[in-house]
Amino acid sequence: MVALLEVNGLRAFYGQTQALYDVAFALEQGGITTLLGANGAGKTTTLRAICNMVRTEGRVAFDGQPITGRATESIVRLGVAHVPEGRGTFTTLTVEENLRIAAYTRGRSAEVKRDLDQVFEYFPRLRERIQQQAGTLSGGEQQMLAVSRALMLRPRLMLLDEPSFGLAPLIVQEIFRILRRINEESKVSMLLVEQNAALALDLADHAYVLETGRVVMAGPSSVVKNDENIRKSYLGY
Ligand code: ATP
């Protein structure tokens, strides 16, 4: 079986600083994989490297096709949507404008309308706030909007950077429940970067642990969750 995403010997650089050292992992079609690790371990950089947003060496293949060095827009067009840390929504535009801009290149209005309805089915709060400026939404709603913008691209793979960041536990639970539904119902595979390891291991089927730019552990989430070092370092018990 061909992995949907296959990363091998991935190295990334900020100027002279190397942030990733031969990172390798694979993500099955339909799967949810999480990247765990402390601050500065290289999780965000891994997502940026997949989208060619940082200087990269090594090999990234999407659905069997090498994408290393391709323009970010063309990687997006293949079906990879990035939900960045900090959410990246247009704060002065309304919820609806943010969503329509994401689908702009697709053009066909009937399809876009259907996708909007699908997004609002997942996130009914956004329908209630459709004409509100994105910058006036709560943090949780802004995160919902960021995920929804990615969905408007009809992705096959979503790269999610810290969707729980700065949010209250209840809203985080709500967002993670919806991410699971999106995975199951819309068949979107996910690569999830999270500080909240317990939450990430519950959602994901596979986990990779990064330390100073290297993969130091990998396995099914159920195994990683029960590893003594992981429990002590990331789960706090
Ligand atoms: P965090 O949870 O804090 O975002 P992370 O695991 O996502 O951590 P990265 O942001 O990928 O880590 O950072 C990996 C390394 O690259 C760190 O040493 C960081 O200091 C460095 N780095 C990240 N962004 C830049 C940048 N724009 N310029 C220079 N170095 C950077």
Coordinates of N, CA and C and ligand atoms in Angstrom, one line a residue:
M1 N 0.8 -1.2 0.0 CA 0.0 0.0 0.0 C 0.9 1.3 0.0
V2 N 0.5 2.2 -0.9 CA 1.3 3.4 -0.9 C 0.9 4.4 0.2
A3 N 1.8 4.9 0.9 CA 1.5 5.9 2.0 C 1.0 7.1 1.3
L4 N 0.1 7.9 2.0 CA -0.4 9.1 1.4 C 0.8 10.2 1.5
L5 N 1.5 10.1 2.6 CA 2.6 11.0 2.8 C 3.8 10.2 3.2
E6 N 4.9 10.4 2.5 CA 6.1 9.7 2.9 C 7.3 10.7 3.0
V7 N 7.9 10.8 4.1 CA 9.0 11.7 4.4 C 10.2 10.9 4.7
N8 N 11.3 11.3 4.0 CA 12.6 10.5 4.2 C 13.8 11.5 4.2
G9 N 14.7 11.3 5.1 CA 15.9 12.1 5.2 C 15.6 13.6 5.1
L10 N 14.6 14.0 5.8 CA 14.2 15.4 5.7 C 15.1 16.3 6.6
R11 N 15.7 17.3 5.9 CA 16.5 18.3 6.7 C 16.0 19.7 6.4
A12 N 16.0 20.5 7.4 CA 15.5 21.9 7.1 C 16.4 22.9 7.7
F13 N 16.5 24.1 7.1 CA 17.5 25.1 7.5 C 16.8 26.5 7.6
Y14 N 17.2 27.2 8.7 CA 16.9 28.6 8.7 C 18.2 29.3 8.6
G15 N 18.6 29.8 7.5 CA 19.9 30.4 7.3 C 20.9 29.3 7.5
Q16 N 21.9 29.5 8.4 CA 22.9 28.5 8.7 C 22.4 27.5 9.8
T17 N 21.3 27.8 10.4 CA 20.8 26.9 11.5 C 20.0 25.7 10.9
Q18 N 20.5 24.5 11.3 CA 19.7 23.4 10.8 C 18.7 23.0 11.9
A19 N 17.4 22.9 11.5 CA 16.3 22.6 12.4 C 15.9 21.2 12.4
L20 N 16.0 20.5 11.3 CA 15.6 19.0 11.2 C 16.8 18.2 10.6
Y21 N 17.0 17.0 11.2 CA 18.1 16.1 10.8 C 17.5 14.8 10.4
D22 N 17.4 14.6 9.1 CA 17.0 13.2 8.6 C 15.7 12.7 9.2
V23 N 14.7 13.5 9.2 CA 13.4 13.1 9.8 C 12.8 12.2 8.7
A24 N 12.2 11.1 9.2 CA 11.5 10.2 8.3 C 10.2 9.7 9.0
F25 N 9.1 9.7 8.3 CA 7.9 9.1 8.8 C 6.9 8.9 7.6
A26 N 5.9 8.2 7.8 CA 4.9 7.9 6.8 C 3.5 8.1 7.4
L27 N 2.6 8.4 6.6 CA 1.2 8.6 7.0 C 0.3 7.8 6.0
E28 N -0.5 6.9 6.6 CA -1.4 6.1 5.7 C -2.6 6.9 5.3
Q29 N -3.1 6.6 4.1 CA -4.3 7.2 3.6 C -5.4 7.0 4.7
G30 N -6.1 8.1 5.0 CA -7.2 8.0 6.0 C -6.7 8.1 7.5
G31 N -5.4 8.1 7.7 CA -4.9 8.1 9.0 C -4.7 9.4 9.7
I32 N -4.5 9.4 11.0 CA -4.2 10.6 11.7 C -2.9 10.3 12.4
T33 N -1.9 11.1 12.1 CA -0.5 11.0 12.7 C -0.2 12.2 13.5
T34 N 0.3 12.0 14.7 CA 0.7 13.2 15.5 C 2.2 13.3 15.6
L35 N 2.7 14.5 15.6 CA 4.1 14.8 15.9 C 4.2 15.5 17.3
L36 N 4.9 14.8 18.2 CA 5.0 15.3 19.6 C 6.4 15.8 19.8
G37 N 6.6 16.6 20.8 CA 7.9 17.1 21.1 C 7.8 18.4 21.9
A38 N 8.9 18.7 22.6 CA 9.0 19.9 23.4 C 9.1 21.2 22.5
N39 N 9.0 22.4 23.1 CA 9.2 23.6 22.3 C 10.5 23.6 21.6
G40 N 10.5 23.9 20.3 CA 11.7 24.0 19.5 C 12.2 22.7 19.0
A41 N 11.4 21.6 19.2 CA 11.9 20.3 18.7 C 11.9 20.2 17.2
G42 N 11.1 21.0 16.5 CA 11.1 21.0 15.1 C 9.7 20.6 14.5
K43 N 8.7 20.6 15.3 CA 7.4 20.1 14.8 C 6.8 21.1 13.7
T44 N 6.8 22.4 14.1 CA 6.3 23.4 13.1 C 7.1 23.4 11.8
T45 N 8.4 23.2 12.0 CA 9.3 23.2 10.9 C 9.0 22.0 10.0
T46 N 8.7 20.9 10.5 CA 8.3 19.7 9.7 C 7.1 20.0 8.8
L47 N 6.1 20.6 9.4 CA 4.9 21.0 8.6 C 5.3 22.0 7.5
R48 N 6.1 23.0 7.9 CA 6.6 24.0 6.9 C 7.4 23.4 5.8
A49 N 8.2 22.4 6.2 CA 9.1 21.7 5.2 C 8.2 20.9 4.2
I50 N 7.2 20.3 4.6 CA 6.3 19.5 3.7 C 5.7 20.5 2.7
C51 N 5.4 21.7 3.1 CA 4.8 22.7 2.1 C 5.8 23.5 1.4
N52 N 7.1 23.2 1.6 CA 8.2 24.0 1.0 C 8.1 25.4 1.4
M53 N 8.0 25.7 2.7 CA 7.9 27.0 3.2 C 9.2 27.3 4.0
V54 N 10.2 26.4 3.9 CA 11.5 26.6 4.6 C 12.5 25.9 3.7
R55 N 13.8 26.3 3.8 CA 14.7 25.6 2.9 C 14.9 24.1 3.4
T56 N 14.7 23.2 2.4 CA 14.6 21.8 2.8 C 15.5 21.0 1.9
E57 N 16.0 19.9 2.4 CA 16.6 18.8 1.6 C 16.0 17.5 2.1
G58 N 16.1 16.5 1.2 CA 15.5 15.2 1.5 C 14.3 14.9 0.6
R59 N 13.5 14.0 1.0 CA 12.4 13.6 0.1 C 11.1 13.6 0.8
V60 N 10.1 14.3 0.1 CA 8.7 14.3 0.6 C 7.9 13.8 -0.6
A61 N 7.1 12.7 -0.4 CA 6.3 12.3 -1.5 C 4.8 12.3 -1.0
F62 N 3.9 12.8 -1.9 CA 2.5 12.9 -1.5 C 1.8 11.9 -2.5
D63 N 1.1 10.9 -2.0 CA 0.4 10.0 -2.9 C 1.4 9.4 -3.9
G64 N 2.6 9.1 -3.5 CA 3.6 8.5 -4.4 C 4.3 9.4 -5.3
Q65 N 4.0 10.7 -5.3 CA 4.6 11.7 -6.2 C 5.6 12.6 -5.4
P66 N 6.8 12.7 -5.8 CA 7.7 13.6 -5.1 C 7.2 15.1 -5.2
I67 N 7.2 15.7 -4.0 CA 6.8 17.1 -4.0 C 7.9 18.0 -3.5
T68 N 9.0 17.5 -3.1 CA 10.1 18.3 -2.6 C 10.5 19.4 -3.6
G69 N 10.6 20.6 -3.1 CA 11.0 21.7 -4.0 C 9.9 22.3 -4.9
R70 N 8.7 21.7 -4.8 CA 7.6 22.3 -5.6 C 7.1 23.5 -4.9
A71 N 6.5 24.4 -5.8 CA 5.9 25.7 -5.2 C 4.8 25.3 -4.2
T72 N 4.7 26.1 -3.1 CA 3.7 25.8 -2.1 C 2.3 25.7 -2.7
E73 N 1.9 26.6 -3.6 CA 0.6 26.6 -4.2 C 0.3 25.3 -4.9
S74 N 1.3 24.8 -5.6 CA 1.0 23.5 -6.3 C 0.9 22.4 -5.4
I75 N 1.6 22.4 -4.2 CA 1.4 21.4 -3.2 C 0.0 21.5 -2.6
V76 N -0.5 22.7 -2.4 CA -1.9 22.9 -2.0 C -2.9 22.3 -3.0
R77 N -2.6 22.6 -4.2 CA -3.5 22.1 -5.3 C -3.6 20.6 -5.4
L78 N -2.5 20.0 -5.0 CA -2.5 18.5 -5.0 C -3.4 17.9 -3.8
G79 N -3.7 18.8 -2.9 CA -4.6 18.4 -1.8 C -4.0 18.4 -0.4
V80 N -3.0 19.3 -0.2 CA -2.4 19.4 1.1 C -2.8 20.8 1.7
A81 N -3.5 20.8 2.8 CA -3.9 22.1 3.3 C -3.2 22.3 4.7
H82 N -2.7 23.5 4.9 CA -1.9 23.8 6.1 C -2.7 24.7 7.0
V83 N -3.0 24.3 8.2 CA -3.6 25.2 9.2 C -2.6 25.7 10.1
P84 N -2.0 26.9 9.9 CA -0.8 27.3 10.6 C -1.1 27.6 12.1
E85 N 0.0 27.6 12.8 CA 0.0 28.1 14.2 C -0.4 29.6 14.1
G86 N -1.3 30.0 15.0 CA -1.7 31.4 14.9 C -2.8 31.6 13.9
R87 N -3.2 30.5 13.2 CA -4.5 30.5 12.5 C -4.5 31.1 11.1
G88 N -3.9 32.2 10.9 CA -3.8 32.8 9.5 C -5.1 33.2 8.9
T89 N -6.1 33.6 9.7 CA -7.3 34.1 9.0 C -7.1 35.6 8.7
F90 N -8.0 36.1 7.8 CA -8.0 37.5 7.6 C -8.9 38.2 8.6
T91 N -8.3 38.9 9.5 CA -9.1 39.4 10.7 C -10.1 40.5 10.3
T92 N -9.8 41.2 9.2 CA -10.8 42.3 8.9 C -11.9 41.9 7.9
L93 N -11.8 40.6 7.5 CA -12.8 40.1 6.6 C -13.8 39.3 7.4
T94 N -15.0 39.1 6.9 CA -16.0 38.3 7.6 C -15.7 36.8 7.5
V95 N -16.4 36.1 8.3 CA -16.3 34.6 8.2 C -16.6 34.1 6.8
E96 N -17.6 34.6 6.2 CA -18.0 34.2 4.8 C -16.9 34.5 3.8
E97 N -16.4 35.8 3.9 CA -15.3 36.2 3.0 C -14.1 35.3 3.2
N98 N -13.7 35.0 4.4 CA -12.6 34.1 4.6 C -12.8 32.8 3.9
L99 N -14.0 32.3 4.1 CA -14.2 30.9 3.5 C -14.3 31.0 2.0
R100 N -14.9 32.0 1.4 CA -15.0 32.1 0.0 C -13.6 32.4 -0.7
I101 N -12.8 33.1 0.0 CA -11.4 33.4 -0.5 C -10.7 32.1 -0.6
A102 N -10.8 31.2 0.4 CA -10.1 29.9 0.4 C -10.5 29.1 -0.8
A103 N -11.8 29.2 -1.2 CA -12.3 28.4 -2.4 C -12.2 29.2 -3.7
Y104 N -11.6 30.4 -3.7 CA -11.6 31.3 -4.8 C -11.2 30.6 -6.1
T105 N -10.1 29.9 -6.0 CA -9.5 29.3 -7.3 C -10.4 28.2 -7.9
R106 N -11.3 27.7 -7.1 CA -12.2 26.6 -7.6 C -13.3 27.1 -8.5
G107 N -13.7 28.4 -8.2 CA -14.7 29.0 -9.1 C -16.1 28.5 -9.1
R108 N -16.3 27.2 -9.2 CA -17.7 26.7 -9.4 C -18.6 27.0 -8.2
S109 N -19.6 27.9 -8.4 CA -20.3 28.4 -7.2 C -21.2 27.3 -6.6
A110 N -21.7 26.4 -7.4 CA -22.6 25.4 -6.8 C -21.8 24.5 -5.8
E111 N -20.6 24.2 -6.3 CA -19.7 23.3 -5.4 C -19.3 24.1 -4.2
V112 N -18.9 25.3 -4.3 CA -18.5 26.1 -3.2 C -19.6 26.2 -2.2
K113 N -20.9 26.4 -2.7 CA -22.0 26.5 -1.8 C -22.2 25.2 -1.0
R114 N -22.0 24.1 -1.7 CA -22.1 22.8 -1.0 C -21.1 22.6 0.1
D115 N -19.9 23.1 -0.3 CA -18.8 23.0 0.7 C -19.0 23.9 1.9
L116 N -19.6 25.1 1.6 CA -19.9 26.0 2.7 C -20.9 25.3 3.7
D117 N -21.9 24.7 3.1 CA -22.9 24.0 3.9 C -22.3 22.9 4.7
Q118 N -21.4 22.2 4.1 CA -20.7 21.1 4.8 C -19.9 21.7 6.0
V119 N -19.2 22.8 5.8 CA -18.4 23.4 6.8 C -19.3 23.9 8.0
F120 N -20.4 24.4 7.6 CA -21.4 24.9 8.7 C -22.0 23.8 9.4
E121 N -22.1 22.6 8.7 CA -22.6 21.4 9.4 C -21.6 21.0 10.5
Y122 N -20.3 21.0 10.1 CA -19.3 20.7 11.2 C -19.2 21.8 12.2
F123 N -19.3 23.1 11.8 CA -19.1 24.2 12.8 C -20.3 25.1 12.7
P124 N -21.5 24.7 13.3 CA -22.7 25.6 13.3 C -22.4 27.0 13.9
R125 N -21.5 27.1 14.8 CA -21.2 28.4 15.4 C -20.8 29.4 14.3
L126 N -20.1 28.9 13.3 CA -19.6 29.8 12.2 C -20.8 30.3 11.4
R127 N -21.8 29.5 11.2 CA -23.0 29.9 10.4 C -23.6 31.1 11.2
E128 N -23.7 30.9 12.5 CA -24.3 32.0 13.3 C -23.5 33.3 13.2
R129 N -22.2 33.2 12.9 CA -21.4 34.4 12.8 C -20.9 34.7 11.4
I130 N -21.7 34.3 10.5 CA -21.2 34.4 9.1 C -20.8 35.8 8.6
Q131 N -21.5 36.8 9.1 CA -21.2 38.2 8.7 C -20.3 38.9 9.6
Q132 N -19.8 38.2 10.6 CA -18.9 38.8 11.7 C -17.5 38.9 11.2
Q133 N -16.8 40.0 11.5 CA -15.4 40.0 11.2 C -14.6 39.0 11.9
A134 N -13.7 38.3 11.2 CA -13.0 37.2 11.8 C -12.2 37.6 13.1
G135 N -11.7 38.9 13.1 CA -10.9 39.3 14.2 C -11.7 39.5 15.5
T136 N -13.0 39.5 15.4 CA -13.9 39.7 16.6 C -14.4 38.4 17.1
L137 N -14.0 37.3 16.5 CA -14.4 36.0 16.9 C -13.6 35.6 18.2
S138 N -14.1 34.6 19.0 CA -13.4 34.1 20.1 C -12.2 33.3 19.5
G139 N -11.2 33.0 20.4 CA -10.1 32.2 20.0 C -10.5 30.8 19.4
G140 N -11.5 30.2 20.0 CA -12.0 28.9 19.6 C -12.6 29.0 18.2
E141 N -13.4 30.1 18.0 CA -14.1 30.3 16.8 C -13.1 30.6 15.6
Q142 N -12.1 31.3 16.0 CA -11.0 31.6 15.0 C -10.3 30.3 14.6
Q143 N -10.1 29.4 15.5 CA -9.5 28.1 15.2 C -10.4 27.3 14.3
M144 N -11.7 27.3 14.6 CA -12.7 26.7 13.8 C -12.7 27.2 12.4
L145 N -12.6 28.5 12.3 CA -12.5 29.2 10.9 C -11.3 28.8 10.2
A146 N -10.2 28.6 10.9 CA -8.9 28.2 10.2 C -9.0 26.8 9.7
V147 N -9.6 25.9 10.4 CA -9.8 24.6 10.0 C -10.8 24.6 8.8
S148 N -11.8 25.4 8.9 CA -12.9 25.5 7.8 C -12.3 26.0 6.5
R149 N -11.4 27.0 6.6 CA -10.7 27.5 5.4 C -9.9 26.4 4.7
A150 N -9.3 25.6 5.5 CA -8.5 24.5 4.9 C -9.5 23.5 4.3
L151 N -10.7 23.3 4.9 CA -11.6 22.3 4.3 C -12.2 22.8 3.0
M152 N -12.3 24.2 2.8 CA -12.8 24.7 1.6 C -11.9 24.4 0.4
L153 N -10.6 24.0 0.7 CA -9.7 23.6 -0.4 C -9.9 22.1 -0.8
R154 N -10.9 21.5 -0.1 CA -11.1 20.0 -0.4 C -9.8 19.2 -0.2
P155 N -9.2 19.3 0.9 CA -7.9 18.6 1.0 C -8.0 17.1 1.2
R156 N -6.9 16.4 0.8 CA -6.9 15.0 1.2 C -6.0 14.9 2.5
L157 N -5.2 15.9 2.7 CA -4.4 15.9 3.9 C -4.4 17.2 4.5
M158 N -4.7 17.3 5.8 CA -4.6 18.6 6.6 C -3.4 18.5 7.5
L159 N -2.6 19.6 7.5 CA -1.5 19.7 8.4 C -1.9 20.7 9.5
L160 N -2.1 20.2 10.7 CA -2.7 21.1 11.7 C -1.6 21.4 12.8
D161 N -1.4 22.7 12.9 CA -0.3 23.2 13.8 C -0.9 23.7 15.1
E162 N -0.9 22.9 16.2 CA -1.3 23.3 17.5 C -2.8 23.8 17.5
P163 N -3.7 23.0 17.1 CA -5.1 23.6 17.1 C -5.6 23.9 18.5
S164 N -5.0 23.4 19.5 CA -5.5 23.6 20.9 C -4.9 24.9 21.5
F165 N -3.9 25.5 20.8 CA -3.1 26.5 21.4 C -4.0 27.7 22.0
G166 N -3.8 27.9 23.3 CA -4.4 29.1 23.9 C -5.9 29.0 24.1
L167 N -6.5 27.8 24.0 CA -8.0 27.6 24.1 C -8.4 26.9 25.4
A168 N -9.6 27.2 25.8 CA -10.1 26.6 27.1 C -10.4 25.1 26.8
P169 N -10.2 24.3 27.8 CA -10.4 22.8 27.6 C -11.7 22.4 26.9
L170 N -12.8 23.0 27.3 CA -14.1 22.6 26.7 C -14.1 22.8 25.2
I171 N -13.6 24.0 24.8 CA -13.6 24.3 23.3 C -12.6 23.4 22.6
V172 N -11.5 23.1 23.3 CA -10.5 22.2 22.6 C -11.2 20.8 22.4
Q173 N -11.9 20.3 23.4 CA -12.6 19.0 23.2 C -13.6 19.1 22.1
E174 N -14.3 20.2 22.0 CA -15.3 20.3 20.9 C -14.5 20.3 19.5
I175 N -13.4 21.0 19.4 CA -12.7 21.0 18.1 C -12.1 19.7 17.8
F176 N -11.6 19.0 18.8 CA -11.0 17.7 18.5 C -12.1 16.6 18.1
R177 N -13.3 16.8 18.7 CA -14.4 15.9 18.3 C -14.8 16.1 16.8
I178 N -14.7 17.4 16.4 CA -15.1 17.7 15.0 C -14.0 17.2 14.1
L179 N -12.7 17.4 14.6 CA -11.6 16.9 13.7 C -11.8 15.4 13.4
R180 N -12.2 14.6 14.5 CA -12.4 13.2 14.3 C -13.5 13.0 13.2
R181 N -14.6 13.8 13.3 CA -15.7 13.6 12.3 C -15.2 13.9 10.9
I182 N -14.4 15.0 10.8 CA -13.9 15.4 9.5 C -13.1 14.3 8.9
N183 N -12.3 13.6 9.7 CA -11.4 12.5 9.3 C -12.3 11.4 8.8
E184 N -13.3 11.1 9.6 CA -14.2 9.9 9.3 C -15.1 10.1 8.2
E185 N -15.8 11.3 8.2 CA -16.9 11.6 7.2 C -16.4 12.2 5.9
S186 N -15.4 13.1 6.0 CA -14.9 13.7 4.8 C -13.6 13.0 4.3
K187 N -13.1 12.0 5.0 CA -12.0 11.2 4.6 C -10.7 12.0 4.4
V188 N -10.6 13.0 5.3 CA -9.4 13.8 5.3 C -8.3 13.2 6.2
S189 N -7.1 12.9 5.7 CA -6.0 12.4 6.6 C -5.4 13.6 7.3
M190 N -4.8 13.4 8.4 CA -4.3 14.5 9.2 C -2.9 14.3 9.8
L191 N -2.1 15.3 9.7 CA -0.8 15.3 10.4 C -0.9 16.4 11.5
L192 N -0.9 16.0 12.7 CA -1.3 16.9 13.8 C -0.1 17.2 14.7
V193 N 0.3 18.5 14.8 CA 1.3 18.9 15.8 C 0.6 19.4 17.0
E194 N 1.0 18.9 18.2 CA 0.3 19.3 19.4 C 1.3 19.3 20.6
Q195 N 1.1 20.3 21.4 CA 1.8 20.3 22.8 C 1.0 19.4 23.7
N196 N -0.3 19.4 23.5 CA -1.2 18.6 24.4 C -1.1 17.1 24.0
A197 N -0.1 16.4 24.5 CA 0.2 15.1 24.0 C -1.0 14.1 24.3
A198 N -1.6 14.2 25.5 CA -2.7 13.3 25.8 C -3.8 13.4 24.8
L199 N -4.2 14.6 24.4 CA -5.2 14.8 23.5 C -4.8 14.3 22.1
A200 N -3.6 14.6 21.7 CA -3.1 14.2 20.4 C -3.1 12.7 20.3
L201 N -2.6 12.0 21.3 CA -2.5 10.6 21.3 C -3.9 9.9 21.3
D202 N -4.9 10.6 21.8 CA -6.3 10.1 21.7 C -6.8 10.1 20.3
L203 N -6.5 11.2 19.6 CA -7.1 11.4 18.3 C -6.3 10.6 17.2
A204 N -5.0 10.6 17.4 CA -4.1 10.0 16.3 C -4.0 8.5 16.4
D205 N -3.8 7.8 15.3 CA -3.5 6.4 15.3 C -2.0 6.1 15.4
H206 N -1.2 7.1 14.9 CA 0.3 6.9 15.0 C 0.9 8.2 15.6
A207 N 2.1 8.0 16.2 CA 2.8 9.1 16.8 C 4.2 9.0 16.5
Y208 N 4.8 10.2 16.3 CA 6.3 10.3 16.2 C 6.7 11.4 17.2
V209 N 7.8 11.1 17.9 CA 8.3 12.1 18.9 C 9.6 12.7 18.4
L210 N 9.6 14.0 18.3 CA 10.8 14.7 17.9 C 11.5 15.3 19.0
E211 N 12.9 15.2 19.0 CA 13.7 15.9 19.9 C 14.8 16.6 19.2
T212 N 15.0 17.9 19.4 CA 16.1 18.7 18.6 C 16.2 18.2 17.2
G213 N 15.1 18.2 16.5 CA 15.1 18.0 15.1 C 15.3 16.5 14.6
R214 N 15.2 15.6 15.5 CA 15.3 14.2 15.1 C 14.1 13.4 15.7
V215 N 13.7 12.3 14.9 CA 12.7 11.4 15.4 C 13.3 10.5 16.4
V216 N 12.8 10.5 17.7 CA 13.5 9.6 18.7 C 12.5 8.5 19.1
M217 N 11.3 8.5 18.6 CA 10.4 7.4 18.9 C 9.2 7.5 17.9
A218 N 8.8 6.3 17.6 CA 7.6 6.2 16.6 C 6.8 4.9 16.9
G219 N 5.6 5.0 16.7 CA 4.7 3.8 16.8 C 3.3 4.1 16.9
P220 N 2.4 3.1 17.0 CA 1.0 3.3 17.1 C 0.8 4.1 18.4
S221 N -0.2 5.0 18.4 CA -0.4 5.9 19.6 C -0.6 5.0 20.9
S222 N -1.3 3.9 20.7 CA -1.6 3.1 21.9 C -0.2 2.6 22.6
V223 N 0.8 2.4 21.7 CA 2.1 1.9 22.3 C 2.8 3.1 22.9
V224 N 2.9 4.2 22.1 CA 3.6 5.4 22.5 C 3.0 5.9 23.9
K225 N 1.7 5.9 24.0 CA 1.0 6.4 25.2 C 1.5 5.6 26.4
N226 N 1.8 4.4 26.2 CA 2.2 3.5 27.4 C 3.6 3.4 27.7
D227 N 4.4 4.1 26.8 CA 5.9 4.2 27.0 C 6.2 5.0 28.3
E228 N 7.1 4.4 29.1 CA 7.4 5.1 30.4 C 7.9 6.5 30.2
N229 N 8.9 6.6 29.3 CA 9.5 7.9 29.1 C 8.5 8.9 28.6
I230 N 7.6 8.5 27.7 CA 6.6 9.4 27.2 C 5.7 9.8 28.3
R231 N 5.3 8.8 29.1 CA 4.4 9.1 30.2 C 5.0 10.2 31.1
K232 N 6.2 10.0 31.4 CA 6.9 11.0 32.4 C 7.1 12.3 31.7
S233 N 7.6 12.3 30.5 CA 8.0 13.6 29.8 C 6.8 14.4 29.3
Y234 N 5.8 13.6 28.7 CA 4.8 14.4 28.0 C 3.4 14.2 28.6
L235 N 3.2 13.2 29.4 CA 1.8 13.0 29.9 C 1.7 13.3 31.4
G236 N 2.8 13.5 32.0 CA 2.9 13.9 33.4 C 2.4 12.9 34.4
Y237 N 2.6 11.6 34.2 CA 2.3 10.6 35.2 C 3.2 9.4 35.1
Ligands
ATP1 P1 7.1 25.2 19.1 O1 6.1 24.3 19.8 O2 7.8 26.1 20.1 O3 6.6 25.9 17.9 P2 8.5 23.3 17.4 O4 8.7 21.9 17.8 O5 7.4 23.6 16.5 O6 8.3 24.2 18.7 P3 10.1 24.7 15.5 O7 9.3 26.0 15.6 O8 9.9 23.9 14.3 O9 9.8 23.9 16.8 O10 11.6 25.1 15.7 C1 12.7 24.2 15.5 C2 14.0 25.0 15.6 O11 14.1 25.9 14.6 C3 14.2 25.7 16.9 O12 15.5 25.6 17.3 C4 13.9 27.1 16.5 O13 14.6 28.1 17.3 C5 14.4 27.2 15.1 N1 13.6 28.2 14.3 C6 12.2 28.1 14.1 N2 11.8 29.1 13.3 C7 13.0 29.8 13.0 C8 13.2 31.0 12.2 N3 12.2 31.6 11.6 N4 14.5 31.5 12.2 C9 15.5 30.8 12.8 N5 15.3 29.7 13.5 C10 14.1 29.2 13.6

